[in-house]
CSV table of C-alpha atoms in Angstrom, one decimal:
chain,number,residue,atom,x,y,z
A,1,MET,CA,8.0,-0.2,12.6
A,2,THR,CA,4.3,-0.1,11.4
A,3,PHE,CA,1.6,-0.4,14.1
A,4,ARG,CA,-1.9,-1.5,13.4
A,5,GLU,CA,-4.8,-0.9,15.8
A,6,LEU,CA,-6.5,-3.9,17.5
A,7,ARG,CA,-10.1,-3.6,18.5
A,8,LEU,CA,-10.6,-3.6,22.2
A,9,ASP,CA,-14.1,-4.4,23.7
A,10,GLY,CA,-13.8,-4.3,27.4
A,11,GLY,CA,-12.2,-7.6,28.5
A,12,ARG,CA,-12.3,-9.2,25.2
A,13,SER,CA,-9.4,-11.5,24.1
A,14,ILE,CA,-7.3,-10.4,21.1
A,15,ALA,CA,-6.4,-14.2,20.4
A,16,CYS,CA,-8.6,-14.1,17.1
A,17,ASP,CA,-6.9,-10.9,15.9
A,18,LEU,CA,-3.3,-12.4,15.9
A,19,PRO,CA,-2.3,-15.7,14.4
A,20,ASP,CA,0.0,-18.1,16.2
A,21,ASP,CA,3.0,-17.2,14.1
A,22,GLY,CA,2.4,-13.5,14.1
A,23,CYS,CA,1.8,-12.6,17.8
A,24,ARG,CA,5.4,-11.7,18.7
A,25,GLY,CA,6.1,-8.0,18.8
A,26,ILE,CA,5.6,-4.6,20.3
A,27,TYR,CA,2.3,-3.4,21.8
A,28,ALA,CA,1.1,0.1,22.9
A,29,TYR,CA,-1.8,0.8,25.1
A,30,GLU,CA,-3.5,4.1,25.5
A,31,LEU,CA,-4.9,3.9,29.1
A,32,SER,CA,-8.0,5.4,30.5
A,33,ASP,CA,-6.0,7.8,32.6
A,34,GLY,CA,-4.5,9.4,29.5
A,35,THR,CA,-1.1,7.8,29.7
A,36,TRP,CA,0.4,5.1,27.4
A,37,TYR,CA,2.3,2.0,28.0
A,38,VAL,CA,4.7,0.3,25.4
A,39,GLY,CA,5.8,-3.2,25.9
A,40,LYS,CA,7.1,-6.2,24.1
A,41,SER,CA,6.1,-9.9,24.2
A,42,VAL,CA,6.7,-13.2,22.4
A,43,ASP,CA,3.0,-13.7,22.7
A,44,VAL,CA,1.0,-10.5,22.8
A,45,ARG,CA,-2.2,-12.3,23.0
A,46,ALA,CA,-1.2,-13.8,26.5
A,47,ARG,CA,0.4,-10.6,27.7
A,48,HIS,CA,-2.8,-8.7,26.9
A,49,GLN,CA,-4.8,-11.0,29.2
A,50,GLN,CA,-2.2,-10.4,31.9
A,51,HIS,CA,-2.4,-6.7,31.5
A,52,LEU,CA,-6.2,-6.8,31.7
A,53,HIS,CA,-6.0,-8.7,35.0
A,54,GLU,CA,-3.3,-6.5,36.5
A,55,ARG,CA,-5.1,-3.2,35.4
A,56,SER,CA,-8.5,-4.3,36.9
A,57,HIS,CA,-6.9,-4.6,40.2
A,58,ALA,CA,-5.5,-1.0,40.2
A,59,ASN,CA,-7.4,1.5,42.4
A,60,PRO,CA,-9.0,3.1,40.6
A,61,PRO,CA,-9.0,0.6,37.6
A,62,ILE,CA,-7.0,1.7,34.7
A,63,GLU,CA,-8.4,0.3,31.4
A,64,PRO,CA,-6.8,0.1,28.1
A,65,VAL,CA,-8.9,2.1,25.6
A,66,ARG,CA,-6.8,1.6,22.6
A,67,MET,CA,-4.2,-0.9,21.5
A,68,LEU,CA,-1.6,-0.8,18.8
A,69,PHE,CA,0.5,-3.7,17.6
A,70,SER,CA,3.6,-4.2,15.4
A,71,GLU,CA,5.0,-7.7,14.6
A,72,VAL,CA,8.7,-8.1,15.2
A,73,ARG,CA,10.5,-11.2,13.9
A,74,GLY,CA,14.1,-12.1,14.9
A,75,SER,CA,16.0,-12.7,18.1
A,76,ASP,CA,15.0,-11.7,21.6
A,77,CYS,CA,17.7,-9.0,21.3
A,78,GLU,CA,16.0,-7.5,18.3
A,79,LEU,CA,12.7,-7.6,20.1
A,80,ASP,CA,14.2,-5.7,23.0
A,81,GLU,CA,15.8,-3.1,20.6
A,82,ALA,CA,12.6,-2.7,18.8
A,83,GLU,CA,10.8,-1.9,22.2
A,84,THR,CA,13.4,0.6,23.0
A,85,ARG,CA,13.1,2.4,19.6
A,86,ALA,CA,9.3,2.4,19.9
A,87,ILE,CA,9.5,4.1,23.4
A,88,ALA,CA,11.7,6.6,22.0
A,89,ALA,CA,9.5,7.3,19.1
A,90,PHE,CA,6.5,7.7,21.4
A,91,GLU,CA,8.5,10.0,23.6
A,92,ARG,CA,9.6,12.2,20.6
A,93,LYS,CA,5.8,12.7,19.8
A,94,GLY,CA,5.3,14.1,23.4
A,95,ILE,CA,3.2,11.1,24.5
A,96,ASN,CA,3.1,10.6,28.4
A,97,LEU,CA,4.5,7.0,29.0
A,98,ARG,CA,4.1,4.9,32.1
A,99,ASN,CA,7.3,3.1,31.2
A,100,LEU,CA,9.9,4.1,33.7
A,101,MET,CA,12.8,1.7,32.9
A,102,LYS,CA,13.3,2.7,29.2
A,103,THR,CA,12.1,6.3,29.0
A,104,GLY,CA,14.7,9.1,28.5
A,105,ARG,CA,16.8,7.2,26.0
A,106,PRO,CA,16.4,9.1,22.8
A,107,GLY,CA,19.4,7.5,21.2
A,108,GLY,CA,18.1,3.9,21.8
A,109,ALA,CA,19.7,1.3,23.8
A,110,GLY,CA,23.3,2.2,22.9
A,111,ASN,CA,25.8,4.1,25.1
A,112,LEU,CA,25.5,7.8,25.6
A,113,ARG,CA,28.4,9.8,24.2
A,114,ILE,CA,29.1,13.1,26.0
A,115,GLU,CA,31.4,15.6,24.4
A,116,VAL,CA,33.3,17.7,26.9
A,117,VAL,CA,36.0,19.9,25.2
A,118,GLY,CA,37.3,20.2,21.6
A,119,GLY,CA,35.8,16.9,20.3
A,120,PHE,CA,37.0,14.9,23.4
A,121,GLY,CA,34.1,12.6,24.4
A,122,VAL,CA,33.2,10.0,26.9
A,123,GLU,CA,31.1,6.9,26.4
A,124,VAL,CA,28.5,6.5,29.3
A,125,PRO,CA,26.4,3.4,29.5
A,126,TRP,CA,22.7,3.7,30.3
A,127,GLU,CA,22.9,1.2,33.2
A,128,ARG,CA,24.0,3.1,36.3
A,129,SER,CA,25.8,0.1,37.7
A,130,LYS,CA,28.2,0.1,34.6
A,131,ARG,CA,28.9,3.9,34.8
A,132,PRO,CA,32.3,5.1,35.8
A,133,ARG,CA,32.3,6.1,39.5
A,134,ALA,CA,34.0,9.1,41.1
A,135,SER,CA,37.5,7.9,42.2
A,136,SER,CA,37.3,9.5,45.6
A,137,VAL,CA,35.7,12.3,47.7
A,138,SER,CA,38.0,14.1,50.0
A,139,CYS,CA,37.5,17.2,52.1
A,140,GLY,CA,41.1,18.1,51.5
A,141,ALA,CA,41.2,17.7,47.7
A,142,GLY,CA,40.6,21.0,45.6
A,143,PRO,CA,40.9,22.2,42.2
A,144,GLN,CA,44.3,22.1,40.5
A,145,ASN,CA,46.1,25.0,38.8
A,146,HIS,CA,44.6,27.9,40.6
A,147,THR,CA,45.7,31.0,42.4
A,148,LYS,CA,46.3,31.2,46.1
A,149,ASN,CA,43.1,33.2,46.4
A,150,MET,CA,41.1,30.6,44.8
A,151,LEU,CA,42.5,27.9,47.0
A,152,GLY,CA,41.7,29.9,50.1
A,153,ARG,CA,38.1,30.3,49.1
A,154,TYR,CA,37.8,26.5,48.3
A,155,LYS,CA,39.5,25.5,51.7
A,156,LYS,CA,37.5,27.9,53.9
A,157,PRO,CA,34.3,25.8,54.1
A,158,ALA,CA,36.4,22.7,54.7
A,159,HIS,CA,37.2,23.8,58.2
A,160,SER,CA,33.5,24.2,59.1
A,161,SER,CA,31.7,21.4,61.2
A,162,TRP,CA,28.9,21.2,58.5
A,163,TRP,CA,31.4,20.6,55.6
A,164,PRO,CA,31.6,16.7,55.8
A,165,GLU,CA,27.8,16.3,55.8
A,166,LEU,CA,27.3,18.9,53.0
A,167,LEU,CA,30.1,17.2,51.0
A,168,ARG,CA,28.4,13.7,51.3
A,169,ALA,CA,25.1,15.3,50.2
A,170,LEU,CA,26.7,17.1,47.2
A,171,SER,CA,28.6,14.0,46.2
A,172,GLY,CA,25.5,11.9,46.3
A,173,TYR,CA,23.8,14.5,44.1
A,174,VAL,CA,26.6,14.6,41.6
A,175,HIS,CA,26.7,10.7,41.5
A,176,GLU,CA,23.0,10.6,40.8
A,177,THR,CA,22.7,13.4,38.2
A,178,ILE,CA,26.1,13.6,36.4
A,179,PRO,CA,27.4,10.4,34.8
A,180,ALA,CA,31.2,9.9,35.1
A,181,PRO,CA,32.0,13.2,37.0
A,182,ASP,CA,35.8,12.5,37.1
A,183,VAL,CA,35.9,11.7,33.5
A,184,LEU,CA,33.6,14.7,32.4
A,185,ALA,CA,35.1,17.3,34.6
A,186,VAL,CA,36.6,20.3,32.8
A,187,PRO,CA,39.9,21.3,34.3
A,188,PHE,CA,39.5,24.2,36.7
A,189,GLY,CA,40.2,27.5,35.0
A,190,ARG,CA,39.8,26.2,31.5
A,191,GLN,CA,37.0,27.8,29.4
A,192,ARG,CA,34.3,25.6,27.9
A,193,GLN,CA,34.3,25.6,24.1
């Protein structure tokens, strides 16, 4: 993807800078607060005017000070993939992006593959709603294939009054931070390789 810089003069339109058949693509703004925003549009000229209006109502106003543009021909899916690739490229350069939905995807829009032990891997989709969920949370469940001493240490907090609340909090934390915990769990006692 090759970007070219478009001249910005305050609230000036960029309609004259892009022809009707070449205004579909990826744009990147460097904003007055030092952050960047990368987006896509089928008509970057119209989207630019929307951004100017939106940013002028921020408190304090956040103005675009620099704009880059790369034309993308093809389907809407190809436009979306190009945006994801551009965001990943900006991130790799250490640029602070305002995009929240698509940051943190260094591999693009495809599924993440997490390798656990000895080449065994699990595909984990980016969309949280499509990720495998933990099968259950039970105060009585514990690690398998362990010694009596280990089992005793595991069950000891389960008899405390605070255990159910702590278990709910920890389960929520695991769900939000570790994708597919059931699938990715290394069996208790097995060494990681």
